[in-house]
Amino acid sequence: VQLQASGGGLVQAGGSLRLSCVVSGRISSVPIMRWFRQVPGEAREFVASMTSAGRIDYADTVKGRFTISKNNAKNTMYLQMNNLKPEDSAVYYCAAVYLNRDTVYWGKGTQVTVSS
């Protein structure tokens, strides 16, 4: 499974960005799709997830501002980020999680920078 994230950039506080994550193969067969983010020198942080059954979870820090979604026909996952804050600045990664195989596939990250 290969993943490619894109859509990052520089935005002012209060602005919006939409990240995309294209998956090789059928995204509908991936049990769990997740977004993470990481600031240099810190641990990778969970942002949002969506299961193949449609269950959605968010980190408390982004709840109400970020929306995760998928387009199965395009094998793409999205992260709509609204009302961005400087503390949202990080490299964002998408991941395909197979719990039954204890395997996680990672895409290369995309940089999000929010200026104050």
PDB file of C-alpha atoms in Angstrom, residues 16-105:
ATOM      1  CA  SER A  16      -8.510  26.875   5.777  1.00  0.00           C
ATOM      2  CA  LEU A  17      -6.672  24.128   3.953  1.00  0.00           C
ATOM      3  CA  ARG A  18      -7.734  20.770   2.576  1.00  0.00           C
ATOM      4  CA  LEU A  19      -5.264  17.919   2.661  1.00  0.00           C
ATOM      5  CA  SER A  20      -5.577  14.919   0.368  1.00  0.00           C
ATOM      6  CA  CYS A  21      -4.183  11.419   0.693  1.00  0.00           C
ATOM      7  CA  VAL A  22      -4.267   9.196  -2.374  1.00  0.00           C
ATOM      8  CA  VAL A  23      -4.043   5.474  -1.687  1.00  0.00           C
ATOM      9  CA  SER A  24      -2.783   2.871  -4.148  1.00  0.00           C
ATOM     10  CA  GLY A  25      -5.437   0.229  -4.396  1.00  0.00           C
ATOM     11  CA  ARG A  26      -8.935   0.370  -2.935  1.00  0.00           C
ATOM     12  CA  ILE A  27      -9.249   2.722   0.002  1.00  0.00           C
ATOM     13  CA  SER A  28     -12.580   1.080   0.808  1.00  0.00           C
ATOM     14  CA  SER A  29     -10.721  -2.090   1.807  1.00  0.00           C
ATOM     15  CA  VAL A  30      -8.423  -0.318   4.261  1.00  0.00           C
ATOM     16  CA  PRO A  31      -9.771  -0.979   7.774  1.00  0.00           C
ATOM     17  CA  ILE A  32      -8.697   2.357   9.267  1.00  0.00           C
ATOM     18  CA  MET A  33      -7.409   5.528   7.657  1.00  0.00           C
ATOM     19  CA  ARG A  34      -5.785   8.095   9.920  1.00  0.00           C
ATOM     20  CA  TRP A  35      -4.220  11.531   9.872  1.00  0.00           C
ATOM     21  CA  PHE A  36      -1.331  12.346  12.172  1.00  0.00           C
ATOM     22  CA  ARG A  37       0.865  15.399  12.567  1.00  0.00           C
ATOM     23  CA  GLN A  38       4.324  15.996  13.895  1.00  0.00           C
ATOM     24  CA  VAL A  39       6.287  19.006  15.006  1.00  0.00           C
ATOM     25  CA  PRO A  40      10.099  18.689  14.918  1.00  0.00           C
ATOM     26  CA  GLY A  41      11.373  17.333  18.201  1.00  0.00           C
ATOM     27  CA  GLU A  42       7.981  16.084  19.303  1.00  0.00           C
ATOM     28  CA  ALA A  43       6.116  12.802  19.025  1.00  0.00           C
ATOM     29  CA  ARG A  44       3.738  12.147  16.156  1.00  0.00           C
ATOM     30  CA  GLU A  45       0.242  13.142  17.236  1.00  0.00           C
ATOM     31  CA  PHE A  46      -3.093  11.595  16.249  1.00  0.00           C
ATOM     32  CA  VAL A  47      -5.420  14.003  14.450  1.00  0.00           C
ATOM     33  CA  ALA A  48      -8.341  12.076  12.993  1.00  0.00           C
ATOM     34  CA  SER A  49      -9.419   8.651  11.811  1.00  0.00           C
ATOM     35  CA  MET A  50     -12.111   6.987   9.759  1.00  0.00           C
ATOM     36  CA  THR A  51     -12.851   3.275   9.641  1.00  0.00           C
ATOM     37  CA  SER A  52     -14.094   1.370   6.608  1.00  0.00           C
ATOM     38  CA  ALA A  53     -17.452   1.197   8.400  1.00  0.00           C
ATOM     39  CA  GLY A  54     -17.554   4.974   8.659  1.00  0.00           C
ATOM     40  CA  ARG A  55     -16.707   5.509  12.304  1.00  0.00           C
ATOM     41  CA  ILE A  56     -14.946   8.846  12.752  1.00  0.00           C
ATOM     42  CA  ASP A  57     -12.791  10.075  15.630  1.00  0.00           C
ATOM     43  CA  TYR A  58     -10.962  13.322  16.222  1.00  0.00           C
ATOM     44  CA  ALA A  59      -8.344  14.553  18.626  1.00  0.00           C
ATOM     45  CA  ASP A  60      -9.861  17.005  21.073  1.00  0.00           C
ATOM     46  CA  THR A  61      -7.535  19.720  19.787  1.00  0.00           C
ATOM     47  CA  VAL A  62      -9.117  19.679  16.321  1.00  0.00           C
ATOM     48  CA  LYS A  63     -12.698  18.666  17.082  1.00  0.00           C
ATOM     49  CA  GLY A  64     -15.153  21.107  15.538  1.00  0.00           C
ATOM     50  CA  ARG A  65     -12.537  22.567  13.183  1.00  0.00           C
ATOM     51  CA  PHE A  66     -11.271  19.612  11.142  1.00  0.00           C
ATOM     52  CA  THR A  67     -13.330  17.175   9.070  1.00  0.00           C
ATOM     53  CA  ILE A  68     -12.103  13.823   7.773  1.00  0.00           C
ATOM     54  CA  SER A  69     -13.735  12.267   4.737  1.00  0.00           C
ATOM     55  CA  LYS A  70     -13.125   9.770   1.968  1.00  0.00           C
ATOM     56  CA  ASN A  71     -13.980   9.406  -1.697  1.00  0.00           C
ATOM     57  CA  ASN A  72     -13.873   5.683  -2.406  1.00  0.00           C
ATOM     58  CA  ALA A  73     -14.176   6.196  -6.157  1.00  0.00           C
ATOM     59  CA  LYS A  74     -11.003   8.289  -6.095  1.00  0.00           C
ATOM     60  CA  ASN A  75      -9.261   6.189  -3.435  1.00  0.00           C
ATOM     61  CA  THR A  76      -8.610   9.426  -1.614  1.00  0.00           C
ATOM     62  CA  MET A  77      -8.953  10.581   1.979  1.00  0.00           C
ATOM     63  CA  TYR A  78      -9.305  14.230   2.879  1.00  0.00           C
ATOM     64  CA  LEU A  79      -8.768  16.436   5.881  1.00  0.00           C
ATOM     65  CA  GLN A  80     -10.636  19.720   5.706  1.00  0.00           C
ATOM     66  CA  MET A  81      -9.027  22.090   8.184  1.00  0.00           C
ATOM     67  CA  ASN A  82     -10.889  25.255   9.112  1.00  0.00           C
ATOM     68  CA  ASN A  83     -10.167  28.034  11.592  1.00  0.00           C
ATOM     69  CA  LEU A  84      -6.515  27.081  11.590  1.00  0.00           C
ATOM     70  CA  LYS A  85      -4.331  28.140  14.489  1.00  0.00           C
ATOM     71  CA  PRO A  86      -0.564  28.581  14.685  1.00  0.00           C
ATOM     72  CA  GLU A  87      -0.388  25.518  16.918  1.00  0.00           C
ATOM     73  CA  ASP A  88      -1.759  23.453  14.011  1.00  0.00           C
ATOM     74  CA  SER A  89       1.531  24.007  12.191  1.00  0.00           C
ATOM     75  CA  ALA A  90       3.176  20.623  11.613  1.00  0.00           C
ATOM     76  CA  VAL A  91       3.981  18.025   9.021  1.00  0.00           C
ATOM     77  CA  TYR A  92       0.789  16.083   8.392  1.00  0.00           C
ATOM     78  CA  TYR A  93       0.913  12.383   7.572  1.00  0.00           C
ATOM     79  CA  CYS A  94      -1.742   9.974   6.388  1.00  0.00           C
ATOM     80  CA  ALA A  95      -1.698   6.339   7.373  1.00  0.00           C
ATOM     81  CA  ALA A  96      -3.449   3.101   6.429  1.00  0.00           C
ATOM     82  CA  VAL A  97      -3.875   0.890   9.495  1.00  0.00           C
ATOM     83  CA  TYR A  98      -4.324  -2.870   9.418  1.00  0.00           C
ATOM     84  CA  LEU A  99      -4.814  -3.924  13.025  1.00  0.00           C
ATOM     85  CA  ASN A 100      -5.157  -7.626  12.171  1.00  0.00           C
ATOM     86  CA  ARG A 101      -1.708  -7.538  10.581  1.00  0.00           C
ATOM     87  CA  ASP A 102      -0.284  -5.100  13.108  1.00  0.00           C
ATOM     88  CA  THR A 103       0.824  -3.029  10.125  1.00  0.00           C
ATOM     89  CA  VAL A 104       0.705   0.662   9.379  1.00  0.00           C
ATOM     90  CA  TYR A 105       1.543   2.153   6.014  1.00  0.00           C
TER      91      TYR A 105
END
